[in-house]
Structure formats: structure tokens, C-alpha cells
mmCIF file of C-alpha atoms in Angstrom:
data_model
loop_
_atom_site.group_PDB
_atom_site.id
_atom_site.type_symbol
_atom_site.label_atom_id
_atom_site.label_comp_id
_atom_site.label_asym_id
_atom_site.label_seq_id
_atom_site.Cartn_x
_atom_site.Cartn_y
_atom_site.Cartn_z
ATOM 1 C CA UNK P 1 87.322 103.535 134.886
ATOM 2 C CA UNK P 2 87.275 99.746 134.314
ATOM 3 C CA UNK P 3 90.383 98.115 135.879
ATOM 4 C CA UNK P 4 90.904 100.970 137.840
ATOM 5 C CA UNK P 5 89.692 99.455 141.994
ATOM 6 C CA UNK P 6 86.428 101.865 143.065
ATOM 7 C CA UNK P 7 87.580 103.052 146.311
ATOM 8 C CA UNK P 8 84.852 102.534 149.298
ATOM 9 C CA UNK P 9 83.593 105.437 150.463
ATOM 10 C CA UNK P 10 80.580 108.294 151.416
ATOM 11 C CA UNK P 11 79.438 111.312 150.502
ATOM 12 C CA UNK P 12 76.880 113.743 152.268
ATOM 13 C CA UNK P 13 74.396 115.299 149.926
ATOM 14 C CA UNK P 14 73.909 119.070 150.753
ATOM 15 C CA UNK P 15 70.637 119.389 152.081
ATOM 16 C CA UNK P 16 70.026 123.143 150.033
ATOM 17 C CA UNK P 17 66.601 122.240 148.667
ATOM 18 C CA UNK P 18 66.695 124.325 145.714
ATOM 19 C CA UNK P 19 69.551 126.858 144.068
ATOM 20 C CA UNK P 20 67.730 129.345 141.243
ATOM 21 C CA UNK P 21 70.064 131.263 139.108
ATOM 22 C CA UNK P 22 70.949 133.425 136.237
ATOM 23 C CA UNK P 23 69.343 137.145 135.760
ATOM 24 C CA UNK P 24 65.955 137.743 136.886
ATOM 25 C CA UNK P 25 65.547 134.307 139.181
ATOM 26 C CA UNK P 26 65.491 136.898 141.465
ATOM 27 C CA UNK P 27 61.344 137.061 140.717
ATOM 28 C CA UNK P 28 61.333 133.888 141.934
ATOM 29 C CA UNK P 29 61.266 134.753 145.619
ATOM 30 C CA UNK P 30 57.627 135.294 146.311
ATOM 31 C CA UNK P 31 56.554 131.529 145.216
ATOM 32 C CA UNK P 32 59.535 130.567 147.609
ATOM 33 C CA UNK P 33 58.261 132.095 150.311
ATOM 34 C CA UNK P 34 54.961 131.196 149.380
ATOM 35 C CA UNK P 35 55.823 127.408 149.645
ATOM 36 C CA UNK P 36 58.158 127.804 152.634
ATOM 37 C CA UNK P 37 54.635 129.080 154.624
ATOM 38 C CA UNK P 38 56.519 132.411 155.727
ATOM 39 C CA UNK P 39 53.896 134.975 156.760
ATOM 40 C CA UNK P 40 56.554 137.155 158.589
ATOM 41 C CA UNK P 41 59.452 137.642 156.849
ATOM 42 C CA UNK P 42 62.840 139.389 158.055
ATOM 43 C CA UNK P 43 65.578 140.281 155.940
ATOM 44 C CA UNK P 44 69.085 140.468 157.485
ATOM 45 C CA UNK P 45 71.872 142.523 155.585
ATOM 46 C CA UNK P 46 74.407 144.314 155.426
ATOM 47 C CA UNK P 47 75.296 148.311 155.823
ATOM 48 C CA UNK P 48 76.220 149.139 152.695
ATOM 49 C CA UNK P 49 73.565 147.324 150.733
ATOM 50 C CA UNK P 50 71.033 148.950 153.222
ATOM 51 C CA UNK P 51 72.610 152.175 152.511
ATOM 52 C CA UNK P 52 72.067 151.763 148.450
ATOM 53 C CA UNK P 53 68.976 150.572 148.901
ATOM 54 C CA UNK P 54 67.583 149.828 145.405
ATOM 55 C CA UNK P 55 68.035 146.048 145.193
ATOM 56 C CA UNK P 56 66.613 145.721 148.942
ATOM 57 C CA UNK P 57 63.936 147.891 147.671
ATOM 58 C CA UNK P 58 63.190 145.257 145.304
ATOM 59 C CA UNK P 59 63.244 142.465 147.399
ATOM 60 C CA UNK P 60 61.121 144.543 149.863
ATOM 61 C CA UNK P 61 58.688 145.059 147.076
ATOM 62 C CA UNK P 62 58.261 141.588 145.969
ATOM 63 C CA UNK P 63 57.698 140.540 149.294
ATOM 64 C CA UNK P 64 54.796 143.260 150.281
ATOM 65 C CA UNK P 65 53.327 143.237 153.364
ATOM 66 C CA UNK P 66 54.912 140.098 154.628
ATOM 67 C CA UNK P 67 58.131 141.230 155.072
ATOM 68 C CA UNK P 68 58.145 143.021 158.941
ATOM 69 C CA UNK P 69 61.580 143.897 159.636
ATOM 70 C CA UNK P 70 64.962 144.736 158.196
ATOM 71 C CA UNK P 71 68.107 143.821 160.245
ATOM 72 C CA UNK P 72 71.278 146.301 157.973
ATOM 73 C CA UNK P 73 73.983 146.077 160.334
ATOM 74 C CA UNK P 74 75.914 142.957 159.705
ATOM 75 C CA UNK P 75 79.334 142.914 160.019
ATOM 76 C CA UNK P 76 82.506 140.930 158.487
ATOM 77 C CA UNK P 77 83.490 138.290 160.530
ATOM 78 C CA UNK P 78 80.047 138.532 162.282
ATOM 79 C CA UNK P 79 81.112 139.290 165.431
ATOM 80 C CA UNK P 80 78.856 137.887 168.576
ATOM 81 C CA UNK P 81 77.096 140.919 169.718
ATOM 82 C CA UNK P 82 76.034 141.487 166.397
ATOM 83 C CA UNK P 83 74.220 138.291 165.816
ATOM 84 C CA UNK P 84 72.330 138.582 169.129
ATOM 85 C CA UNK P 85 71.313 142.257 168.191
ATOM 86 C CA UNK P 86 69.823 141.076 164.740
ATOM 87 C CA UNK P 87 68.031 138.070 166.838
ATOM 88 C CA UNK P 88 66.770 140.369 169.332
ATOM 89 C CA UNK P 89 65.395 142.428 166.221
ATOM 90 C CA UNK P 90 64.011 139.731 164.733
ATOM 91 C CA UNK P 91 62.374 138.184 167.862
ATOM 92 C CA UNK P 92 60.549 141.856 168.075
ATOM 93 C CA UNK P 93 59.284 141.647 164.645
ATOM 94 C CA UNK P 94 58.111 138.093 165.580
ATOM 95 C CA UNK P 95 59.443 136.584 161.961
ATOM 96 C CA UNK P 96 58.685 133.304 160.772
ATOM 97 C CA UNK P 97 61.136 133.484 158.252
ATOM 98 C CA UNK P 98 64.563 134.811 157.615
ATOM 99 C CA UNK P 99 65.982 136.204 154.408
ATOM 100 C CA UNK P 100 69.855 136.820 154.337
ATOM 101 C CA UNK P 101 70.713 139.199 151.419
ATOM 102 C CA UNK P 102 74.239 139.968 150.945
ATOM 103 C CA UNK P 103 77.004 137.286 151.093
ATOM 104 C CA UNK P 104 79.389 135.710 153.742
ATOM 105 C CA UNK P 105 78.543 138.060 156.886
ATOM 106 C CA UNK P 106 74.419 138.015 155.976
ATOM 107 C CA UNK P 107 74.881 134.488 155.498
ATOM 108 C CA UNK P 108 76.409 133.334 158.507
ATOM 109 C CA UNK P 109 74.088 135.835 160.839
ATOM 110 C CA UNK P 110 71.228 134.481 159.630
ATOM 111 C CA UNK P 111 72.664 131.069 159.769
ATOM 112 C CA UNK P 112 73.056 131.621 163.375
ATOM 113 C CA UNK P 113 70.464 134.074 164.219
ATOM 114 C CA UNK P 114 68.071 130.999 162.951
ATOM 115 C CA UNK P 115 70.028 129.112 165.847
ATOM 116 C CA UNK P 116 69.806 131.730 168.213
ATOM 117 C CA UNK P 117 65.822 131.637 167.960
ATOM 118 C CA UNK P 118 65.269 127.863 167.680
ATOM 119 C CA UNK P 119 67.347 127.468 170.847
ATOM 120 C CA UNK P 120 66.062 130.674 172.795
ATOM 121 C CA UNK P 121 70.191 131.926 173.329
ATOM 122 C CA UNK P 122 70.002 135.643 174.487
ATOM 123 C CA UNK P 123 73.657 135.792 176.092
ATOM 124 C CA UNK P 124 77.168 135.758 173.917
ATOM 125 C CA UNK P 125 78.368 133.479 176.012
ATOM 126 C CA UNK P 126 75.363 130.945 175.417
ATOM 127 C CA UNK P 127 76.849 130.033 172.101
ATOM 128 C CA UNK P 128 80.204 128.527 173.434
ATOM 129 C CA UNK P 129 77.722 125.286 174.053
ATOM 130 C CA UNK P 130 77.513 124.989 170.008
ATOM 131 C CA UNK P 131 79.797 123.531 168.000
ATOM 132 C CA UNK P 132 77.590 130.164 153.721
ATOM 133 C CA UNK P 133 74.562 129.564 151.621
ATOM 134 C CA UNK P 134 75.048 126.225 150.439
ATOM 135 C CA UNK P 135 76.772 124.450 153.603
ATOM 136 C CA UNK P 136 75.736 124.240 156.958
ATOM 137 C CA UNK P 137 77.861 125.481 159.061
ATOM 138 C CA UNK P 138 79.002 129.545 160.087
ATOM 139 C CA UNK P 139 81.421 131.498 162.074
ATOM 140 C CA UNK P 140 80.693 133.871 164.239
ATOM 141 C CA UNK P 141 83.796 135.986 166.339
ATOM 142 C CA UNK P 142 84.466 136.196 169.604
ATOM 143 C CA UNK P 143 85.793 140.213 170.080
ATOM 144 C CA UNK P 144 86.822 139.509 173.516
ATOM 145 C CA UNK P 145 89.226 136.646 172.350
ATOM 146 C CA UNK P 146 89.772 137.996 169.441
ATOM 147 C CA UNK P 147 88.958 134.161 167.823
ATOM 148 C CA UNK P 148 86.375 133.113 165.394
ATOM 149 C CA UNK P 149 84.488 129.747 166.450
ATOM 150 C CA UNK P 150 83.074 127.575 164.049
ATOM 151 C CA UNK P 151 79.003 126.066 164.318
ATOM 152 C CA UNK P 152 77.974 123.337 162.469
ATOM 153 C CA UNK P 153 74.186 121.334 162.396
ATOM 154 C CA UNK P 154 71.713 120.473 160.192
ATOM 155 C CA UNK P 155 69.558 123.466 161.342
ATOM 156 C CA UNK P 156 71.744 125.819 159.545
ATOM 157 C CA UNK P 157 70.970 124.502 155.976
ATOM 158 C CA UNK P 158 69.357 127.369 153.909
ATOM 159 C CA UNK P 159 66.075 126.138 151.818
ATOM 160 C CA UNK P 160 66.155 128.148 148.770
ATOM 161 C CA UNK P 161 69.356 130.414 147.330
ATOM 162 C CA UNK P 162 69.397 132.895 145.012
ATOM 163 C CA UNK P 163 72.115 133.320 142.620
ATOM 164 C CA UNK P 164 70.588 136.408 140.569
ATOM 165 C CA UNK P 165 73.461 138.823 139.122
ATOM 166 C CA UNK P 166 71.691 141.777 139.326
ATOM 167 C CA UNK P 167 71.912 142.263 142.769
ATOM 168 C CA UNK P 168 75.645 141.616 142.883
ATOM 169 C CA UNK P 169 75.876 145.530 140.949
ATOM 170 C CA UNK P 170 76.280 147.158 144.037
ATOM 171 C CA UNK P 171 78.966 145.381 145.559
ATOM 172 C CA UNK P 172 82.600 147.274 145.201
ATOM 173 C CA UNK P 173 84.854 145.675 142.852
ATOM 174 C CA UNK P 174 88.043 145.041 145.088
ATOM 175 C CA UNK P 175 85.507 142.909 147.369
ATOM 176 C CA UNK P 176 84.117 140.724 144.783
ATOM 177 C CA UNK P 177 86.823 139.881 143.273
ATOM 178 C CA UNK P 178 88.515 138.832 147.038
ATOM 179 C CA UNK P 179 85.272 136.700 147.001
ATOM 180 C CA UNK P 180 86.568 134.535 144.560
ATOM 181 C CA UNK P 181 89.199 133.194 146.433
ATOM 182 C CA UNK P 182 89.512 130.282 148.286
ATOM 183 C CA UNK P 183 88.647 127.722 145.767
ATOM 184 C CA UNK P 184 88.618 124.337 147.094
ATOM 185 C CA UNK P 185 88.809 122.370 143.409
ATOM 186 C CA UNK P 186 89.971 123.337 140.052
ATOM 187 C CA UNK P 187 86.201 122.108 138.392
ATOM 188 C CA UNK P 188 84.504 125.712 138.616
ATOM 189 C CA UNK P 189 87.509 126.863 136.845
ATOM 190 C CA UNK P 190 87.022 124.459 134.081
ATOM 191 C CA UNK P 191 83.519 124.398 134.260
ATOM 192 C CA UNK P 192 82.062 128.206 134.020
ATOM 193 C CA UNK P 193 83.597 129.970 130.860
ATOM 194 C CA UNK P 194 87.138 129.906 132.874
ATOM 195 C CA UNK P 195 86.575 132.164 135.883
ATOM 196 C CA UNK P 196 90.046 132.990 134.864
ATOM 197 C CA UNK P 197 88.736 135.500 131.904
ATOM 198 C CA UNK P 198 85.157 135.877 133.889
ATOM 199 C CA UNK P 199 86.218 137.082 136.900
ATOM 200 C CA UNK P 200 88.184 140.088 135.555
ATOM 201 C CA UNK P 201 85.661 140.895 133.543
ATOM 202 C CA UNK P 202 82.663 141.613 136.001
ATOM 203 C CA UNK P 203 85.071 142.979 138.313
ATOM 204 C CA UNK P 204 86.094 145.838 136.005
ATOM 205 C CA UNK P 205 82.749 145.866 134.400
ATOM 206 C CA UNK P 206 80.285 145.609 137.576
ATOM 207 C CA UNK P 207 77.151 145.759 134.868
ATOM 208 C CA UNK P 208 78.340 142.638 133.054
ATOM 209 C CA UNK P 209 75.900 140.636 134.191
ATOM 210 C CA UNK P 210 76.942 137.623 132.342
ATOM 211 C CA UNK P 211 80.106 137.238 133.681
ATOM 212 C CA UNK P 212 79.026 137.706 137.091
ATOM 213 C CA UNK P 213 76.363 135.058 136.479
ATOM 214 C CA UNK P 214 79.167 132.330 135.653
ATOM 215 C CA UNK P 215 80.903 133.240 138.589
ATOM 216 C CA UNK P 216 78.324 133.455 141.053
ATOM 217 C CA UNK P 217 77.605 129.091 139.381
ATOM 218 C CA UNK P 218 81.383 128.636 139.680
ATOM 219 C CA UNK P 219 81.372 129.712 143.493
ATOM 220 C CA UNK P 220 78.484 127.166 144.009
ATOM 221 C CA UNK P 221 80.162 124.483 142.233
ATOM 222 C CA UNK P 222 83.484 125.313 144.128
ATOM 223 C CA UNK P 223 81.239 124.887 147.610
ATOM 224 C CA UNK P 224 78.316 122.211 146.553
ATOM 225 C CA UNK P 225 80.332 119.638 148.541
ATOM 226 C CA UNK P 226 81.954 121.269 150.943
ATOM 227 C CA UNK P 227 80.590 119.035 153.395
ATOM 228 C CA UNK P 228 82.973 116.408 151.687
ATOM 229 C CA UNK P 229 86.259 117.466 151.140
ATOM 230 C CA UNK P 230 89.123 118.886 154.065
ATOM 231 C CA UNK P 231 89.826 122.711 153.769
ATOM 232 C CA UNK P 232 93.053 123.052 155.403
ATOM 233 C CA UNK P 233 95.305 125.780 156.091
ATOM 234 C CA UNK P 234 94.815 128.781 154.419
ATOM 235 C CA UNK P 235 91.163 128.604 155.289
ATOM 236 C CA UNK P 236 91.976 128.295 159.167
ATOM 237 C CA UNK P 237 94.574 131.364 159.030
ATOM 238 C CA UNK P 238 91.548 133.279 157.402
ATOM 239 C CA UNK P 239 89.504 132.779 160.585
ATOM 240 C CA UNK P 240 91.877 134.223 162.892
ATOM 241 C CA UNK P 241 93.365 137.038 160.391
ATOM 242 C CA UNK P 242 89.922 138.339 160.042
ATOM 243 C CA UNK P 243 88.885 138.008 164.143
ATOM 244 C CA UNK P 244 92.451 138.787 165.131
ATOM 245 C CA UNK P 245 93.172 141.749 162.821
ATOM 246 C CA UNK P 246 89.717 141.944 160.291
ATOM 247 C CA UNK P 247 91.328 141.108 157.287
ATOM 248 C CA UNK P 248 88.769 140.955 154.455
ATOM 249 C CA UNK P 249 87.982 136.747 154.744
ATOM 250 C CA UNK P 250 88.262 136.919 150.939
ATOM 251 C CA UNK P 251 91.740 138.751 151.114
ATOM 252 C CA UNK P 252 93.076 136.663 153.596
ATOM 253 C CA UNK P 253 92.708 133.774 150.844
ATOM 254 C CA UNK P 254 94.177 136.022 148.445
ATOM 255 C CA UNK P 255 97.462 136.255 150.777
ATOM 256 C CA UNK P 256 97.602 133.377 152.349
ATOM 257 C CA UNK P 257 96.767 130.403 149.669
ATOM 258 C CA UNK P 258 99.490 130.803 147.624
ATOM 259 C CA UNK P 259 101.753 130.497 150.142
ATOM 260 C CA UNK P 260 99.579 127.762 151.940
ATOM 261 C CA UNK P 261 99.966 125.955 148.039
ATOM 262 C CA UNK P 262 103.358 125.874 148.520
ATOM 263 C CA UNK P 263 103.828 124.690 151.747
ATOM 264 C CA UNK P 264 101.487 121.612 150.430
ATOM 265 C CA UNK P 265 103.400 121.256 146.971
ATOM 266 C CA UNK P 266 104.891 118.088 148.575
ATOM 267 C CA UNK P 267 102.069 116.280 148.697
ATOM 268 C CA UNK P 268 100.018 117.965 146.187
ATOM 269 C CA UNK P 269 101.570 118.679 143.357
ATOM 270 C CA UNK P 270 99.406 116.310 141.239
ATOM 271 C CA UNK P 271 95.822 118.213 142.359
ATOM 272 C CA UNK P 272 97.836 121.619 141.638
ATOM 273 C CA UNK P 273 98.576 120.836 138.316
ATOM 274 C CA UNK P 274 94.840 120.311 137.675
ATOM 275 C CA UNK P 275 94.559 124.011 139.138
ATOM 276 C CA UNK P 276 97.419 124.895 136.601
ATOM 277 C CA UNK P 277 95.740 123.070 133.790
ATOM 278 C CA UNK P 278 92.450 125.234 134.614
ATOM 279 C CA UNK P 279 93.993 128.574 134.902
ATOM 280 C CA UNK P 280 95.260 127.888 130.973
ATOM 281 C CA UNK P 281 99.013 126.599 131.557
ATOM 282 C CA UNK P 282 100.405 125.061 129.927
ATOM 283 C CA UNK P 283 101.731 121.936 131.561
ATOM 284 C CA UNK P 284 102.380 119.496 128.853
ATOM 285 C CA UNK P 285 106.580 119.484 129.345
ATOM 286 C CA UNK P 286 106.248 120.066 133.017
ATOM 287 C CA UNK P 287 106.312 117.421 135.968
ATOM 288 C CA UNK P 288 103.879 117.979 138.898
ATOM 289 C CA UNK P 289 106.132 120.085 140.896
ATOM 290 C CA UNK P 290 106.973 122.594 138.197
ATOM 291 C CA UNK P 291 103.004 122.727 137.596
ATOM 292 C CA UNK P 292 102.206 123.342 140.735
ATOM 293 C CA UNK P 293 104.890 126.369 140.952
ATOM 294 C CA UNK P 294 103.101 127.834 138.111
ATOM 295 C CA UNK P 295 99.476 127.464 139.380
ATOM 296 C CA UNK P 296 100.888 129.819 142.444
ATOM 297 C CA UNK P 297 102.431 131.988 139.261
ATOM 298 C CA UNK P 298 99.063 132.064 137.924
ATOM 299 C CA UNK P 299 96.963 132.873 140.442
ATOM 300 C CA UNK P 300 99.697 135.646 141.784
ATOM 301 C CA UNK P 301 98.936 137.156 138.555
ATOM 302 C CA UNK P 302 95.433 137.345 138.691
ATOM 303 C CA UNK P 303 95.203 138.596 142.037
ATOM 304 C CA UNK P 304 97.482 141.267 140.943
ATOM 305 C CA UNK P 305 95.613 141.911 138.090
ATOM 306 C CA UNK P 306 92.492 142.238 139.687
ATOM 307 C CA UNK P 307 94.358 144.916 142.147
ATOM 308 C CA UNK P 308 94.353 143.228 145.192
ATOM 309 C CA UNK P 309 97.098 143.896 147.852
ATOM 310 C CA UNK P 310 98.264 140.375 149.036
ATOM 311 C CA UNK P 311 100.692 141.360 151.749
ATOM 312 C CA UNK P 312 99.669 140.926 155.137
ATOM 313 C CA UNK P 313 101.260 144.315 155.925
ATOM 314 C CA UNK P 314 99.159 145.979 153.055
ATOM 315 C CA UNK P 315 96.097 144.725 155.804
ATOM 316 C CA UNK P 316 97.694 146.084 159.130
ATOM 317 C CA UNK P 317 99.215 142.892 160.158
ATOM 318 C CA UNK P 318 102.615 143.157 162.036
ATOM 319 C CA UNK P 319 105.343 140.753 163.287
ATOM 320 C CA UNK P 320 103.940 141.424 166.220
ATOM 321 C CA UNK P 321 100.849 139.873 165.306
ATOM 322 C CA UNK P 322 102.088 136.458 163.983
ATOM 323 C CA UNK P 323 102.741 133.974 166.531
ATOM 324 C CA UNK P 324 99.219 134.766 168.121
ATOM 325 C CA UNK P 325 97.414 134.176 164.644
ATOM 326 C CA UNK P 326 99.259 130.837 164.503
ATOM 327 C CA UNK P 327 98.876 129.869 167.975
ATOM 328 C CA UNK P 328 94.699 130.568 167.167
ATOM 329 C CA UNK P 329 94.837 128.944 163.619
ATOM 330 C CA UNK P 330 96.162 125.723 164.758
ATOM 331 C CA UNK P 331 93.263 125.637 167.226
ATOM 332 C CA UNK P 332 91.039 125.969 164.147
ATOM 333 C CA UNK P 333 89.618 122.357 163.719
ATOM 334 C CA UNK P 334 89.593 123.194 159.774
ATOM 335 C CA UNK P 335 93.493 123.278 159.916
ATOM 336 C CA UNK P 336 94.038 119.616 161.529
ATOM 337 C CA UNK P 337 92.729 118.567 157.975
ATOM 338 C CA UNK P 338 95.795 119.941 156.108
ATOM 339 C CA UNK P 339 96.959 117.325 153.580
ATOM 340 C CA UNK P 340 100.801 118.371 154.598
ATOM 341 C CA UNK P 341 100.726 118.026 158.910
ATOM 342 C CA UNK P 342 101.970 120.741 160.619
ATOM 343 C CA UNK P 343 104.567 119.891 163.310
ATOM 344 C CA UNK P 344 105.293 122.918 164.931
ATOM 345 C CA UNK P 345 103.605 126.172 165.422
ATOM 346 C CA UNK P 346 106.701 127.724 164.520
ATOM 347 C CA UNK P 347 106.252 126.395 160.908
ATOM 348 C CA UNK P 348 102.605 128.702 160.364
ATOM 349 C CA UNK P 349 104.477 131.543 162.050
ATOM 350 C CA UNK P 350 107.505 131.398 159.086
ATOM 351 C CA UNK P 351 104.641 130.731 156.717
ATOM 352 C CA UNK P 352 102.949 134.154 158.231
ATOM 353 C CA UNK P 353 105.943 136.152 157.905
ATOM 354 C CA UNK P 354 106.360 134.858 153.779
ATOM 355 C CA UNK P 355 103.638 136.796 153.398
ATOM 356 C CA UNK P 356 103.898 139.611 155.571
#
């Protein structure tokens, strides 16, 4: 605003060339592939959504008789072996092109199955030379370390992404609502009809269609620029709850963040307001501390009212389990950008047991 300084700085423009949305974009798909030039195309999914079958019937059907191969055995937190079983599948089928239906665990194995092929790796331990749908980078887990690594590169941008409603039906309730969670800014809550009343609604309702439209738009507003902003510590702990002791990666936000929130109220208070503000507080006779204790109020309540357990116990986690998970997490390079530093492992180990 004028009189305000503009602050120097950069931002890196996602390189997704083109997001369609809302019911039916889903028709869409054949002109994409059409102008992508695939001639051989291999869809990569996940067990259950194999198992139902109708929407990948669908997307089978619009595709016809270029589509040569159907990898249904993704995984959450995708281990290794998993990804080099759906390369090896794909290689067979000799695909041009890969589809990833389903969300974080398609994603990512296609992600790095399309890494896997460009750079002709056929052994686990082949990716330990490397470093979602609208970023560019994945995760994959290492089961014998019992650590997920993160990849990052230009070559894992998606081209085209399809946010069509109707083939979010299938998914159980419980998991899309975990989906919702982490959210890196308070705009999707602002922006899309207040995921706040939204999200509830298609989670109890899986046929409401409109609701899950706005939230599948508020999750790619929430990750558009993910590129650009610092993720922290709840996201780290996610890694290694899910490869340490597979923890749902959307549960482990619904555990962890509130507790991460307060851990960063020193330094944050002022963005979790904004959160507060977006969730419906009221914050007009509050300063930025007692805000930001009621943004962690209000998104303990919807958690709970969506019916998710947000112990770490409710998960399988034990004391036992804690100082590893820390010890892992602070290897994570997404947790050196924290906005609160961490001194001392022994501070994510008494976060851990908060929530255990």
C-alpha cells in the first residue's frame, strides 16, 4: 500500500500448465491427452479405487484404446519397492504417458515413477542419488530405514490436473476429511465458501458434490505456491510418523499442527490470528496471542467434529517411538524452515509426547 516500503523479493511460478475443475471437467481428459501426444497411456492408482472400479472405468473409457496398462497398488507413504514395481509395469506396457488417479500416494508414484523412467533407475537404492499435483517435488519411504526422503526437480511438474468432484465419491469420509489438513495459509479458508462449513459438509454427505468442489479449489489455492513459502514442523513430523509408524499423512497434520501452532505462537501469533479470523472468530477484543490460542480451539473442534482421532496413541504410536521420530524429523530438510528454531531434539520429543 502506498507508504508502506515494497520488500525485494522472488517468487517461482508453478510450472502446472493447466488446472480444470468443477463437475464434469473430468470429460476434459481426452483433448489433454490428445495435446500432450500420449499414444500409450498408463494409469497409476490406488487399491481401493481399483477395487471400486466405476470412476477408473470411466477414465478407462474415455481414454479407449490408448490407455495400455493399469498400475492399482499404490501405497501411503509410497514406499520404494512400490514405485519401482509400478515403473517396471509401466516400462512393460511401454507408456508414453502417465496418469495418476487418486491423491497423495498416486501422485507422488507417478511423480517418481516418471523419474524412475527418464533416468533408467531399476534398484531402490538408485534413488538415494536424487534429491503432489501442483508442486514438484514427492516422497517416497525408505522401509528399511524406516525414513521418508524427499525429491525435488523440474521433471516432476504434472501438465494437466484434474479437480473433478465426482471422482472424489468413493473416497471414505474419515480420509478426506484428514486430507484437509495441513494448510499452509488462511486464504483457501477465506476464499472457498469457508472450508470451515464445506468441509463438514462433503464429508458427511460424500454426494455433495458442491462442497467437495470448493474444497478440492481451496486445497489448490492452499498449495499453488508451495514452491514459495517454508513448511516447517508439523509437516516434517508427518514424514517420519507415516514411514516410522504409517500414520495417515493427513492425520498426522491433524495431531501434530495444533500442537506445532503452539510451539510457534511466539513468533506467529499475528499469521494465526488471520487463521482465527478465517475459521469465523471472533477476534475483535483479542490481542494476537489470545487469537492464536483460539485458532488451535477452532481447528481442535473441527477435527473433532469431523471424527478424527488426534492422539498419537489413537495411531499406534508409543513413548517408545518418540525420540526416534524426532531424531528423523529434524533430519527432514522441511523442518530447518520452522519460523520458531528448534534447539534441541529434546524439545520435538516433549512436543511428541503433548500429543501422544
Amino acid at each position: 500500500m502506498p507508504g508502506t516500503p515494497l520488500p525485494m523479493g522472488s517468487f517461482t511460478s508453478p510450472q502446472v500448465k493447466r488446472v480444470h475443475y468443477g463437475e464434469g471437467c473430468l470429460s476434459g481428459l481426452p483433448a489433454a491427452v490428445d495435446e500432450l501426444g500420449g499414444a500409450r497411456v498408463f494409469i497409476i492408482t490406488g487399491h481401493s479405487l481399483m477395487q471400486q472400479g466405476t470412476i477408473l472405468g470411466r477414465i478407462q473409457e474415455l481414454l479407449g484404446d490408448r490407455c495400455v496398462g493399469v498400475f492399482g497398488e499404490t501405497r501411503q507413504h509410497v514406499p520404494r519397492a512400490t514405485v519401482l514395481a509400478a515403473t517396471r509395469a509401466a516400462q512393460s506396457a511401454d507408456a508414453d504417458l502417465l496418469i495418476s488417479f487418486g491423491g497423495g500416494s498416486p501422485n507422488d508414484t507417478a511423480k517418481l515413477v516418471a523419474l524412475c523412467l527418464a533416468e533408467n533407475v531399476t534398484d531402490e537404492r538408485q534413488l538415494d542419488r536424487y534429491p503432489g499435483e501442483f508442486t514438484n517435488f514427492a516422497g517416497a519411504t525408505d522401509e528399511e530405514r524406516k525414513v521418508k526422503d524427499l525429491y525435488t526437480g523440474d521433471g516432476l511438474w504434472v501438465s494437466e490436473a484434474f479437480l473433478d468432484p465426482v471422482v472424489t465419491t468413493a473416497t471414505p469420509g474419515w480420509l478426506w476429511a484428514s486430507t484437509a489438513f495441513p494448510f499452509p495459509t488462511d486464504w483457501p479458508w477465506r476464499r472457498c465458501g469457508s472450508c470451515s462449513n464445506t468441509l463438514p459438509r462433503s464429508t458427511s454427505d460424500r454426494d455433495d458434490l458442491e462442497s467437495a468442489g470448493y474444497c478440492q479449489v481451496a486445497a489448490w489455492m492452499s498449495i499453488y505456491a508451495l514452491t514459495n513459502v517454508q513448511v516447517g514442523l508439523s509437516h516434517g513430523l508427518g514424514h517420519q510418523l507415516g514411514a516410522r509408524n504409517d500414520v495417515p499423512h493427513g492425520v498426522t497434520s491433524c495431531i501434530m499442527l495444533p500442537r506445532v501452532m503452539e510451539f510457534n505462537r511466539s513468533v506467529t501469533a499475528p499469521q494465526q490470528r488471520r487463521i482465527a479470523e478465517a475459521m469465523g472468530v471472533d477476534t475483535r477484543d483479542a490481542n494476537d496471542d489470545e487469537a492464536a490460542a483460539a485458532a488451535v480451539s477452532a481447528l481442535e473442534n473441527l477435527i473433532d467434529t469431523l471424527g478424527i482421532p488426534r492422539r498419537l496413541s489413537d495411531w499406534g504410536v508409543s513413548e517408545a517411538d518418540l525420540a526416534l521420530i524426532a531424531q528423523d524429523a529434524l533430519e527432514d530438510l522441511v523442518v530447518a524452515t520452522n519460523p520458531r528454531p528448534i534447539a534441541t531434539q529434546e524439545e520435538v520429543v516433549e512436543l511428541l509426547h503433548r500429543a501422544l
